[in-house]
Tab-separated table of C-alpha atoms and ligand atoms in Angstrom:
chain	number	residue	atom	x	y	z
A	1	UNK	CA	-23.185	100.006	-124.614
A	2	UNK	CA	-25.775	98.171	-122.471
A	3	UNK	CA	-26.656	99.928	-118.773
A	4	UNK	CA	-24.970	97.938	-115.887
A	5	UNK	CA	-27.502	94.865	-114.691
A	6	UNK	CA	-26.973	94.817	-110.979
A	7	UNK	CA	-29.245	91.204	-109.540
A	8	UNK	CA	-30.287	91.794	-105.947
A	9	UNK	CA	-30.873	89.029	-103.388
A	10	UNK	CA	-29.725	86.015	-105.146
A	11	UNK	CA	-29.229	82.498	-103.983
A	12	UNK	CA	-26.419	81.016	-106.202
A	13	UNK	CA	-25.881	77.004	-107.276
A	14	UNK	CA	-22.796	76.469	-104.529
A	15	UNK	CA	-25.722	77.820	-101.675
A	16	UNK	CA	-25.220	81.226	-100.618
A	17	UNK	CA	-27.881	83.381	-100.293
A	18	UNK	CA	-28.429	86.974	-100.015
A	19	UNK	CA	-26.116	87.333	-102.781
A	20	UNK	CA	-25.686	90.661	-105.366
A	21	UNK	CA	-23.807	90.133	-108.628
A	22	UNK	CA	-23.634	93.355	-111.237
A	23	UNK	CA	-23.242	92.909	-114.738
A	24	UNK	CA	-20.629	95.446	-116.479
A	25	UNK	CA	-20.160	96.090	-120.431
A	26	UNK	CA	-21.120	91.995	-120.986
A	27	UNK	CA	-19.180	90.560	-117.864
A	28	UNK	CA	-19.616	89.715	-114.439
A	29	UNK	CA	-17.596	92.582	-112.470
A	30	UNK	CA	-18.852	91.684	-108.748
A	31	UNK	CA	-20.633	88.980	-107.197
A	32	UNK	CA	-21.416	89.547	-103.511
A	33	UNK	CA	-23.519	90.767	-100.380
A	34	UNK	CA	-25.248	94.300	-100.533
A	35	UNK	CA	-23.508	95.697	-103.562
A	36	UNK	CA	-23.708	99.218	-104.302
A	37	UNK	CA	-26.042	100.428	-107.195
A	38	UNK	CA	-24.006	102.303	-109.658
A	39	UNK	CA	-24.973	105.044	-111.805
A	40	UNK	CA	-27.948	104.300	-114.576
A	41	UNK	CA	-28.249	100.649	-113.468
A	42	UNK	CA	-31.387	98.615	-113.810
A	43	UNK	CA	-31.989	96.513	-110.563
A	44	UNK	CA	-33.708	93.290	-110.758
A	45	UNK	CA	-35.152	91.685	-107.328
A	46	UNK	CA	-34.291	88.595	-107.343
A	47	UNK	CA	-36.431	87.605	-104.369
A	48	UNK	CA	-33.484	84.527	-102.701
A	49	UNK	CA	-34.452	82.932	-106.067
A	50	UNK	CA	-31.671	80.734	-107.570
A	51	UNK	CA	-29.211	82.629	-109.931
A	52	UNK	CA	-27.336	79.936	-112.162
A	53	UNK	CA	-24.997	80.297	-115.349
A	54	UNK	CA	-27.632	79.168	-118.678
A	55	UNK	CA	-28.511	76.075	-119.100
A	56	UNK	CA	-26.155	73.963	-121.811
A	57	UNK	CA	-27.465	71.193	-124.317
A	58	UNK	CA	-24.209	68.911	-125.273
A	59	UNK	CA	-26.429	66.662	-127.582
A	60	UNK	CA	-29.153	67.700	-130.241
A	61	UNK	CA	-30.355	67.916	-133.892
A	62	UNK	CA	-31.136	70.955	-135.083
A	63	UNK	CA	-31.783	69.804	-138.679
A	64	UNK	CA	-34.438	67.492	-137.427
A	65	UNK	CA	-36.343	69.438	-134.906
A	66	UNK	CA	-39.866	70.446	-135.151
A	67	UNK	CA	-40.406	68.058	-138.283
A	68	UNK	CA	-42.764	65.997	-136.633
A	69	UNK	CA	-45.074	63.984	-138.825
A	70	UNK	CA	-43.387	65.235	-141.632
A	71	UNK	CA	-44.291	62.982	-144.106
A	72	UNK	CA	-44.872	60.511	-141.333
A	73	UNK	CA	-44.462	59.448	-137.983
A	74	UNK	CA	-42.438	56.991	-136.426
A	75	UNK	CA	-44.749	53.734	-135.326
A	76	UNK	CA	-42.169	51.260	-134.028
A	77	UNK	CA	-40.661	54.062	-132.185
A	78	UNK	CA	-36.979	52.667	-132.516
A	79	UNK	CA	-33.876	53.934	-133.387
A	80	UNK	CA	-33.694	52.203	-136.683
A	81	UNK	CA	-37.358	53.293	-137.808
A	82	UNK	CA	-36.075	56.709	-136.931
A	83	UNK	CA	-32.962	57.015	-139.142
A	84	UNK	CA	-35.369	55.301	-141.873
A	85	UNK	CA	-37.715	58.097	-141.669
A	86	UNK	CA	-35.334	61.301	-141.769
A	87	UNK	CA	-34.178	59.455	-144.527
A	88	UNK	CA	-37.243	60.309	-146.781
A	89	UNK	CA	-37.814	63.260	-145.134
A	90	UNK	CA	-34.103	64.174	-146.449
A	91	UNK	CA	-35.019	64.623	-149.672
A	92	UNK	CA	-38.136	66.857	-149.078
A	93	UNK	CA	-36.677	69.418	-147.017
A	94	UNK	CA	-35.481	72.826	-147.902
A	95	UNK	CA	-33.054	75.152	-146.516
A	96	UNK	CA	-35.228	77.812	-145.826
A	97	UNK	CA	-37.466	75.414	-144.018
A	98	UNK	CA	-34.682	73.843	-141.852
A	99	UNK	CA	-33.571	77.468	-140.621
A	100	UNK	CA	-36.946	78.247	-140.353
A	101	UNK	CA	-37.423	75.547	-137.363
A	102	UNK	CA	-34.318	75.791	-136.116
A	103	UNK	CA	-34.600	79.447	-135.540
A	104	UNK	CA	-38.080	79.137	-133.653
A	105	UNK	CA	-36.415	76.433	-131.862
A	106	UNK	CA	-33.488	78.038	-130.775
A	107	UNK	CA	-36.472	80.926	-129.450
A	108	UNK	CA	-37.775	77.998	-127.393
A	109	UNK	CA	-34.043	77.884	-125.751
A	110	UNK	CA	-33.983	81.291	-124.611
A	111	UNK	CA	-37.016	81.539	-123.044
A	112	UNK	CA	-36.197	78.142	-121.015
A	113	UNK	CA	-32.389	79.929	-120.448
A	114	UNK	CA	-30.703	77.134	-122.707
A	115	UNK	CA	-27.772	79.791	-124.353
A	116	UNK	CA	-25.492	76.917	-125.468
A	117	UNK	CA	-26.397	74.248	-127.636
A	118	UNK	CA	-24.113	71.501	-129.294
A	119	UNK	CA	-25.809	70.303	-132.242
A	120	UNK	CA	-24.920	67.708	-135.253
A	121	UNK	CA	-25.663	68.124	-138.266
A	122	UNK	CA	-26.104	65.242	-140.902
A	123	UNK	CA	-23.719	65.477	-143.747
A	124	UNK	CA	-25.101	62.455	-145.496
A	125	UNK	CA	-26.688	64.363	-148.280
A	126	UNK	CA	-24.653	65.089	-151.090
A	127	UNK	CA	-26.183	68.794	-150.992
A	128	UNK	CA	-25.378	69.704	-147.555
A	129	UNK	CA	-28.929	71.497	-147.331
A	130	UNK	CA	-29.000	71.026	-143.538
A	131	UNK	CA	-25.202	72.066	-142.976
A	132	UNK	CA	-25.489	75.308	-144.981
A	133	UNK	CA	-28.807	76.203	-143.364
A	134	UNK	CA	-27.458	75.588	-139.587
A	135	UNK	CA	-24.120	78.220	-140.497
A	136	UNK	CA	-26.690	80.418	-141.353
A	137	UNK	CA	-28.717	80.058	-138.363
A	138	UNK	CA	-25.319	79.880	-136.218
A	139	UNK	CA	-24.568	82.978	-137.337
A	140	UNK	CA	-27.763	84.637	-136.931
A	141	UNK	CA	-28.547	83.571	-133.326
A	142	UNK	CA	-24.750	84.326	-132.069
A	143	UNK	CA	-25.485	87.322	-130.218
A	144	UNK	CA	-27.678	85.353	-128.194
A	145	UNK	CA	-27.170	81.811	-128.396
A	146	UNK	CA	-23.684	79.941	-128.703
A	147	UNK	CA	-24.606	77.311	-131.267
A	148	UNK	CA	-21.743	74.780	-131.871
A	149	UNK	CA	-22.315	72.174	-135.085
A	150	UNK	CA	-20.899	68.796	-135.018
A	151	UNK	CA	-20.566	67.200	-139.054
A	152	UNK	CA	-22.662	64.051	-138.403
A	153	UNK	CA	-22.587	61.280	-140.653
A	154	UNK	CA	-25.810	60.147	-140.005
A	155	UNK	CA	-26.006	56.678	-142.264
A	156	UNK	CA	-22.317	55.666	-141.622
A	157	UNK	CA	-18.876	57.572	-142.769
A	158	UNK	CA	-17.488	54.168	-144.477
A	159	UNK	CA	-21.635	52.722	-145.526
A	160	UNK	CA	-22.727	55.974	-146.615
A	161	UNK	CA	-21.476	56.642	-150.292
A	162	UNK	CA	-19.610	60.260	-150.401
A	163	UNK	CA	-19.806	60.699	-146.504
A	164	UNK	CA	-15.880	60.760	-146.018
A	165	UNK	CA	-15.463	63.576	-148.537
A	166	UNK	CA	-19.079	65.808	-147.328
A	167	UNK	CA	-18.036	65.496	-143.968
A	168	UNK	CA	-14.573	67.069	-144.860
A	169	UNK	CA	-16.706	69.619	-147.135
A	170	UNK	CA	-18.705	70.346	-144.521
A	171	UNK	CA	-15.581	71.176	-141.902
A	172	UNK	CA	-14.418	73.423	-144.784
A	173	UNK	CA	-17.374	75.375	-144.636
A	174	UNK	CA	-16.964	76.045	-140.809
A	175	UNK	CA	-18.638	73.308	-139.131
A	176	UNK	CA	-16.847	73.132	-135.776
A	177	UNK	CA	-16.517	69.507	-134.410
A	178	UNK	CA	-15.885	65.940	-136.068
A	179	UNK	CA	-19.156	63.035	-135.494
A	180	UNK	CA	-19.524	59.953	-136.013
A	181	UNK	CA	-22.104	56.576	-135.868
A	182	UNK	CA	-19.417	53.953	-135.637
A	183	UNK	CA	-22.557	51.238	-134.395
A	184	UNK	CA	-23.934	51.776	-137.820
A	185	UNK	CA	-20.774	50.887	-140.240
A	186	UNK	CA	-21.400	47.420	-141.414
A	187	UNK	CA	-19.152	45.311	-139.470
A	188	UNK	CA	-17.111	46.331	-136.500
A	189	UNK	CA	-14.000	46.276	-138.217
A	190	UNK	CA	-15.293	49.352	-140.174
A	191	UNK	CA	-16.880	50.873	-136.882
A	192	UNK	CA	-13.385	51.071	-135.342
A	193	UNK	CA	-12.006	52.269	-138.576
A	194	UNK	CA	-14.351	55.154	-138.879
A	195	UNK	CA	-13.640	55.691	-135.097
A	196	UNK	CA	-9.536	55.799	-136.211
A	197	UNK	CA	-10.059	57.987	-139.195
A	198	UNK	CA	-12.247	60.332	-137.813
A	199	UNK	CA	-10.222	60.930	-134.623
A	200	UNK	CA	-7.067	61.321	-136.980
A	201	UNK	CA	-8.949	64.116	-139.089
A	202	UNK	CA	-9.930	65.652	-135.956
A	203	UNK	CA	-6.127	65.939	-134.694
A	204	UNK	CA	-4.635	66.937	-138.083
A	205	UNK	CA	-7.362	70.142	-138.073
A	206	UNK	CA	-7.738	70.591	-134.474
A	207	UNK	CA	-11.182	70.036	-133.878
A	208	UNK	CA	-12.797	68.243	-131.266
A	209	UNK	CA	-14.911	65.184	-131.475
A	210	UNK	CA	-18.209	64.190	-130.323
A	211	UNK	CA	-19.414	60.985	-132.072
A	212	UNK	CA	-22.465	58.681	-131.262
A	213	UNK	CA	-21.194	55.851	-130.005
A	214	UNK	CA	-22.616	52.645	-129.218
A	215	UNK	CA	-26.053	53.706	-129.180
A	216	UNK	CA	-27.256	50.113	-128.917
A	217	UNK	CA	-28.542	47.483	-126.329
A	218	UNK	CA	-26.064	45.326	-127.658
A	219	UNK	CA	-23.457	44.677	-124.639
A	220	UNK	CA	-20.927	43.868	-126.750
A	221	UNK	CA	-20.797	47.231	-128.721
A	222	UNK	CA	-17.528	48.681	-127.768
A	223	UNK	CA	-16.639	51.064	-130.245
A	224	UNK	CA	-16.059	53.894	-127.122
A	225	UNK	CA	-12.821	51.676	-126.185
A	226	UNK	CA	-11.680	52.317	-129.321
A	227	UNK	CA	-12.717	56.196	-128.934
A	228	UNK	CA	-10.482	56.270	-125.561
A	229	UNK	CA	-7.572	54.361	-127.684
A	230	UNK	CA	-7.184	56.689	-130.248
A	231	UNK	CA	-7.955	59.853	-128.392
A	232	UNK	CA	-5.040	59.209	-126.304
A	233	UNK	CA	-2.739	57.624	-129.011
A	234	UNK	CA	-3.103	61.361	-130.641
A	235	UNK	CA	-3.207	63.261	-127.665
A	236	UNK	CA	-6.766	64.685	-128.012
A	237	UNK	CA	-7.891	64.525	-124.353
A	238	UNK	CA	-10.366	66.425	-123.014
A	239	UNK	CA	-11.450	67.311	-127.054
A	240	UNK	CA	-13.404	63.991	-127.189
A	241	UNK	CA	-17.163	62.700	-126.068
A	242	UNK	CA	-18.532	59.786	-126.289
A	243	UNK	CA	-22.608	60.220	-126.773
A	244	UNK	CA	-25.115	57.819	-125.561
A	245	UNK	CA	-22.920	54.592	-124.694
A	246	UNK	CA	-26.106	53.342	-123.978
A	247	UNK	CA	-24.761	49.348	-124.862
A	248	UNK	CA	-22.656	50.332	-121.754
A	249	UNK	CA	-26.077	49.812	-119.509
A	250	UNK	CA	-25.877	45.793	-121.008
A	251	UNK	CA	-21.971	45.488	-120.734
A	252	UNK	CA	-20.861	42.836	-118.507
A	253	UNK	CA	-20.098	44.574	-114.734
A	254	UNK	CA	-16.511	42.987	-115.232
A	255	UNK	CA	-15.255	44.415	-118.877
A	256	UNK	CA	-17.165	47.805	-117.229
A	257	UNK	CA	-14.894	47.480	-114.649
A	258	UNK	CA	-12.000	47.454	-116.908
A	259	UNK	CA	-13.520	50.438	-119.496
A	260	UNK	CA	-14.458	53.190	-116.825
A	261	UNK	CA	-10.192	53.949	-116.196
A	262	UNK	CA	-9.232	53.894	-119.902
A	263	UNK	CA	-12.136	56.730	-120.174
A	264	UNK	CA	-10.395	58.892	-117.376
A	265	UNK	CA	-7.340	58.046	-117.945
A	266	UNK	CA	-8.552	59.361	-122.082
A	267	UNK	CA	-10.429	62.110	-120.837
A	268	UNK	CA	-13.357	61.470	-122.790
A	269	UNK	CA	-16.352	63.288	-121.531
A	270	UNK	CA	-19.655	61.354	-121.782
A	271	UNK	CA	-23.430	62.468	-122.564
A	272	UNK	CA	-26.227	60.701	-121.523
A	273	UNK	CA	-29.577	61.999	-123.272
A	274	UNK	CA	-32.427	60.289	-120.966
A	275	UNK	CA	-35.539	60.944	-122.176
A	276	UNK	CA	-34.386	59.561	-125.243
A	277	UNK	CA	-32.553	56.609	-124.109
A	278	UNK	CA	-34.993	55.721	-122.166
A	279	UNK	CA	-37.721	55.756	-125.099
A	280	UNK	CA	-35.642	54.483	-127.854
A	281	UNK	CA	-33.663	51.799	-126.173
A	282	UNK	CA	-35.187	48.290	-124.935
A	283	UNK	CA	-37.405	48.248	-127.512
A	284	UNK	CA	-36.693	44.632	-128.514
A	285	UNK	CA	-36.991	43.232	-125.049
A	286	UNK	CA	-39.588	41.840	-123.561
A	287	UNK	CA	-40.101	41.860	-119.604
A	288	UNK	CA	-37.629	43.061	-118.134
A	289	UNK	CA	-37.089	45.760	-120.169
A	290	UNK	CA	-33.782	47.448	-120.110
A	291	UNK	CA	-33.241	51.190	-119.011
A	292	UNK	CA	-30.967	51.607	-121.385
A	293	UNK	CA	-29.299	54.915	-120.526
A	294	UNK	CA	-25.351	54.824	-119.802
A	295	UNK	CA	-24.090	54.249	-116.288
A	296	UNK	CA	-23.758	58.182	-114.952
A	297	UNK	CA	-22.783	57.652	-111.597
A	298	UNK	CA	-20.602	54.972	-112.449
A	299	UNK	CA	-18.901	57.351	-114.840
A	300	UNK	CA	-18.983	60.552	-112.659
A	301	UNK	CA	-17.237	58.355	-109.798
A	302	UNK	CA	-14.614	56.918	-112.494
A	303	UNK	CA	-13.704	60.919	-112.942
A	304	UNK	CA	-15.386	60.864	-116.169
A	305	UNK	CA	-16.995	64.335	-117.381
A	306	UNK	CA	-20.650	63.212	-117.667
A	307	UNK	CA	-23.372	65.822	-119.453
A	308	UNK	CA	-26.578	65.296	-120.540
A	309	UNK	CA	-28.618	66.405	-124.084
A	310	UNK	CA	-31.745	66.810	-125.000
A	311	UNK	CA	-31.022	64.755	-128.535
A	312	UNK	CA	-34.687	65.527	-130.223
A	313	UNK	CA	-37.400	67.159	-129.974
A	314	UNK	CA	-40.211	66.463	-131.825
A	315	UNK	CA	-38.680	64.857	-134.736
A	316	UNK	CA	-38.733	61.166	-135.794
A	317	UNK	CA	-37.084	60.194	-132.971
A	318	UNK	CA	-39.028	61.788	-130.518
A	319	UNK	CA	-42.244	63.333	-130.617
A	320	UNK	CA	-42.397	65.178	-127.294
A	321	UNK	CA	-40.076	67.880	-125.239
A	322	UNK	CA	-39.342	71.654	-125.327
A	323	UNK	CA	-35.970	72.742	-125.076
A	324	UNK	CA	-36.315	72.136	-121.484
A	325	UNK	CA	-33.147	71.056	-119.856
A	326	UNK	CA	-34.452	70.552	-116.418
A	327	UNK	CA	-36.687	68.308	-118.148
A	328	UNK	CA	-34.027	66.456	-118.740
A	329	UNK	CA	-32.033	66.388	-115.840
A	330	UNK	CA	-35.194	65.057	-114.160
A	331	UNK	CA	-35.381	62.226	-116.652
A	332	UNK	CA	-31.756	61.599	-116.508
A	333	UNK	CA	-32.301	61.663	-111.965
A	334	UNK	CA	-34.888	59.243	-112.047
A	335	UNK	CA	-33.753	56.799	-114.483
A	336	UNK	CA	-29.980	56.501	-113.287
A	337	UNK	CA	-31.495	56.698	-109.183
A	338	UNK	CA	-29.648	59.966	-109.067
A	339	UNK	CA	-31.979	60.886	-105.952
A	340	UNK	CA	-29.682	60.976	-102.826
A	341	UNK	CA	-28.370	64.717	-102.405
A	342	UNK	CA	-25.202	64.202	-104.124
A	343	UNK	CA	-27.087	62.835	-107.457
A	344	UNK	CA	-29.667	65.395	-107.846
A	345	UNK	CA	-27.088	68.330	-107.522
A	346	UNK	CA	-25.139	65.921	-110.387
A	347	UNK	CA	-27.821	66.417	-112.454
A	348	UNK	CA	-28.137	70.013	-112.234
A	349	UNK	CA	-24.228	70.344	-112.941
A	350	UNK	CA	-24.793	67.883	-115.977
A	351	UNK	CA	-27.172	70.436	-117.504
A	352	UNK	CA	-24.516	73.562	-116.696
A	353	UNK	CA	-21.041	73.202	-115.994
A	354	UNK	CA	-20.286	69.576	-117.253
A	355	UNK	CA	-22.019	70.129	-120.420
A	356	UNK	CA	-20.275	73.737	-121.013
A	357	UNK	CA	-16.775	71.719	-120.479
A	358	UNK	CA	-17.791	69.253	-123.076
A	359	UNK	CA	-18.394	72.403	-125.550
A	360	UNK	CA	-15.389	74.207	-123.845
A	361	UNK	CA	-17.006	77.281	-123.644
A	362	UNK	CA	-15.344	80.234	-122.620
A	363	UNK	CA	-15.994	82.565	-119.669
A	364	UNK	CA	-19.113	79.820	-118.097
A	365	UNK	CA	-19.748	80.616	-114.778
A	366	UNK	CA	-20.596	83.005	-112.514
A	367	UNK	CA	-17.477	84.324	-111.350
A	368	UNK	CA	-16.339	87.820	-111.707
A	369	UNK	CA	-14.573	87.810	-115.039
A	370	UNK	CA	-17.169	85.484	-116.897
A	371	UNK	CA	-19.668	86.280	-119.341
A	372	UNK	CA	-22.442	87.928	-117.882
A	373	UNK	CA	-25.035	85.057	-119.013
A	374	UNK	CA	-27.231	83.936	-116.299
A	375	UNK	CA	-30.850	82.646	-115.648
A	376	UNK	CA	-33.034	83.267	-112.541
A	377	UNK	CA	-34.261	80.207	-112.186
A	378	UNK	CA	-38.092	80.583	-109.734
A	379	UNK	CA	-36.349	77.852	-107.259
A	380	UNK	CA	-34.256	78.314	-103.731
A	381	UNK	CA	-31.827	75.433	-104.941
A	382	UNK	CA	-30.427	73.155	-107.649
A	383	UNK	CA	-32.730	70.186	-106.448
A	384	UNK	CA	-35.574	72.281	-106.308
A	385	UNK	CA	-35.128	73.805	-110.022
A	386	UNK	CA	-35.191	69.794	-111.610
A	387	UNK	CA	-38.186	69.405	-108.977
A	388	UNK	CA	-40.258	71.841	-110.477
A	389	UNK	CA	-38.745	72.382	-113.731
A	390	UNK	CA	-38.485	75.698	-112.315
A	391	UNK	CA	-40.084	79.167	-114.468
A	392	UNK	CA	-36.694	80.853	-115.911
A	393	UNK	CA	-38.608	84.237	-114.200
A	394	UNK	CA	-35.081	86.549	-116.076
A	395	UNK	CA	-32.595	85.124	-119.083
A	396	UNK	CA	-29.762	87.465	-119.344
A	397	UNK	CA	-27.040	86.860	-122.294
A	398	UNK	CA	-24.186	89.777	-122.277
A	399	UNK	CA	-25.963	91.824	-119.623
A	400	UNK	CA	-29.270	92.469	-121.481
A	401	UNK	CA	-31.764	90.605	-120.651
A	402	UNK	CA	-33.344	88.199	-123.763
A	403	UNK	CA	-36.439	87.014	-122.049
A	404	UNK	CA	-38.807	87.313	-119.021
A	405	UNK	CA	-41.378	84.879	-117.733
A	406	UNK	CA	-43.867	85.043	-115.046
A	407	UNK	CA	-43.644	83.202	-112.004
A	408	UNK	CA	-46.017	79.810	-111.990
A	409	UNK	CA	-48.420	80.500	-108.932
A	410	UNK	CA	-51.971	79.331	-108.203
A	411	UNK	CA	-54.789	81.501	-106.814
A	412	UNK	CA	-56.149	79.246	-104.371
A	413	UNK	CA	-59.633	79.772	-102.775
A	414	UNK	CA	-59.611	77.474	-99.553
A	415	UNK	CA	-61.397	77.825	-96.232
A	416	UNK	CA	-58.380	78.604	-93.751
A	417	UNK	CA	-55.501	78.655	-96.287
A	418	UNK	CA	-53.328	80.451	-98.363
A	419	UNK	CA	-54.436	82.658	-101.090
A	420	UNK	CA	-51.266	81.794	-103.162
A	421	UNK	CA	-48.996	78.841	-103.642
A	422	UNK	CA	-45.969	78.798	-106.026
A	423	UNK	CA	-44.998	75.091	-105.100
A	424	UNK	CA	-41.519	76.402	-103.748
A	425	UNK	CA	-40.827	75.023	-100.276
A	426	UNK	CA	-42.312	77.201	-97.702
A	427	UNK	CA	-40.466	77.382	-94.310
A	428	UNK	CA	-42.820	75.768	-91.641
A	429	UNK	CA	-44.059	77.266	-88.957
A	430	UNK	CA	-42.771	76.683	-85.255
A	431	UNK	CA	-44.956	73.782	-83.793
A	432	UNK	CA	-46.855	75.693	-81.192
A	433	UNK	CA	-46.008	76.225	-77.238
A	434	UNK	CA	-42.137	75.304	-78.336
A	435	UNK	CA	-39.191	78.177	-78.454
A	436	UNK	CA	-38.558	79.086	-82.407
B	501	FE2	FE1	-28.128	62.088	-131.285
């Protein structure tokens, strides 16, 4: 049994400050001012830093990560070039490799407090290399990280020879969500078919579904309507996400207007992933070049659950990033115009709560009862962590905390100035001769 954690002097996500919360055999047992410090605690000074539940990734490939250059890189830098390239890389990898990159990135996560992570996994290969490897890993990182594996038929369910049958395989082996690519079948006919199959397989075992849908510039991709269709024809709301819609960016404003309800009224959640959205999509236009990422607020005020991923990091995708989810909500701010109060607190909820809904993790949040899995984030507020892409200065999963990091400060050596800045807003002095 792990001593109780009591956190002094927090600020929390909904603003108060001065706040306590003590962490008791892996839960949350108070939250509140000046607790008392029981018996064999550790105390950690939070300093009116932010305290927030982990950070959650609803979209990523782990089987891809951290391959970069491997056996090439990606020169077009498009979608299409991408899939083309993890398809020779497919047959040169191993298992042990996979895990192996996986597992340092899933390190990565915890040090930037990311504890959740919802990653597919491509089935199309008829050895299920990757799938076997990420159970492994799933397994291994569980007492720290909840890693949740989506079977991803990454070169089409109906195109891909023997993807039907792995993808089942690969639910039999304990993968727990049902994917899809319905943009990539060959015609749309078999796009909505893989949509109807896939949903029905999802109902008959259970499972949820998060399939990549309409990742496309193409305005008149509208596989997700189909998504909403059969998701409430078998009564799977709230168990369904739609990831990147990013054709929805092209749609015309009227059939948008039309779409937005049948999500809510479906319950599909939604995930944007912006940094990659807005590197992969556009690429065949000229001037002006389209954004490409889904419409979030659009969504968020239709009542549609909106989270965001991280998708890839360095992989042949995307050749940059570090399992940082502010990172990403920053991205995801700037390109949708998230920047009135309102938006940028959106964001921050898009890389917490909204994303743990999509996953529906249990015991999220910060509320006596819940998991005691937090990050002290070195920021006074929500805005101000995606501002700075604040140090996670404490990471704690179950009450123990999994990683420390030292606050990001300057030594500065200026005539009439501070000796330290940390690049969190400072309170500013009374103008002079005027009451404080
Ligand atoms: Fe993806």
């Amino acid at each position: 049994m792990t001593a109780p954690l009591l956190i002094r002097n927090a600020t929390l996500p909904d603003g108060r400050t001065a706040i306590d919360l003590l962490a008791l055999d892996g839960r949350i047992a108070e939250v509140g001012p000046a607790l008392p410090v029981p018996p064999g605690a550790e105390v950690a000074e939070a300093g009116g830093h932010l305290l927030s539940p982990p950070l959650v990734d609803a979209h990523f490939h782990l089987d891809a990560t951290l391959s970069l250059g491997l056996p090439r890189v990606n020169a077009s830098g498009t979608l299409l070039e991408g899939i083309q390239l993890w398809g020779e890389l497919k047959p040169l990898l191993t298992e042990e490799a996979i895990a192996e990159r996986a597992l340092q990135y899933c390190d990565w996560a915890v040090a930037r407090g990311l504890l959740a992570i919802r990653s597919h996994v491509d089935v199309c290969d008829p050895r299920l290399l990757a799938v076997r490897a990420l159970l492994a890993v799933q397994k291994r990182v569980a007492p720290y990280l909840d890693l949740q594996l989506v079977a991803f038929p990454q070169d089409g369910l109906l195109r891909s020879p023997g993807a039907l049958a792995q993808l089942k395989q690969a639910l039999d082996l304990g993968v727990d969500v049902v994917g899809g690519i319905p943009h990539f079948e060959r015609t749309m006919q078999e796009g909505a078919e893989s949509v109807r199959l896939l949903c029905e397989l999802a109902a008959e075992r259970g499972l949820r579904v998060d399939m990549h849908c309409d990742e496309s510039d193409d305005p008149l991709s509208r596989h997700v309507e189909t998504l909403a269709f059969h998701t409430q024809r078998l009564g799977l709301q709230g168990r369904v996400t739609g990831s990147h819609l990013t054709s929805m960016h092209s749609m015309d404003n009227y059939y948008v207007s039309k779409l937005l309800p049948l999500l809510a009224e479906a319950g599909v959640h939604a995930v944007a992933n912006p940094l990659i959205n807005i590197t992969l999509q556009g690429r065949h236009d000229s001037y002006p070049r389209r954004r490409g990422m889904t419409r979030v607020p659009e969504l968020l005020a239709a009542g549609v659950n909106v989270g965001f991923g991280h998708d890839c990091v360095m992989d042949p995708w995307y050749a940059l990033g570090s399992a940082d989810m502010l990172e990403v909500a920053a991205m995801g701010l700037h390109v949708a115009q998230m920047t009135s109060v309102q938006g940028q607190r959106q964001c921050f909820d898009a890389v917490t709560v909204n994303s743990a809904r999509i996953l529906g993790l249990q015991g999220y949040g910060l509320e006596p009862g819940c998991r005691a899995d937090f990050v002290l984030l070195q920021a006074g507020s929500p805005a101000e962590a995606i501002r700075l892409r604040a140090q996670r200065l404490l990471v704690v999963r179950g009450g123990t905390v999994v990683s420390r990091m030292a606050p990001a400060t300057a030594e500065l050596n200026l005539p009439g100035r501070p000796a330290r800045v940390d690049f969190t807003r400072q309170a500013a002095p009374a103008a002079p001769g005027r009451a404080s």
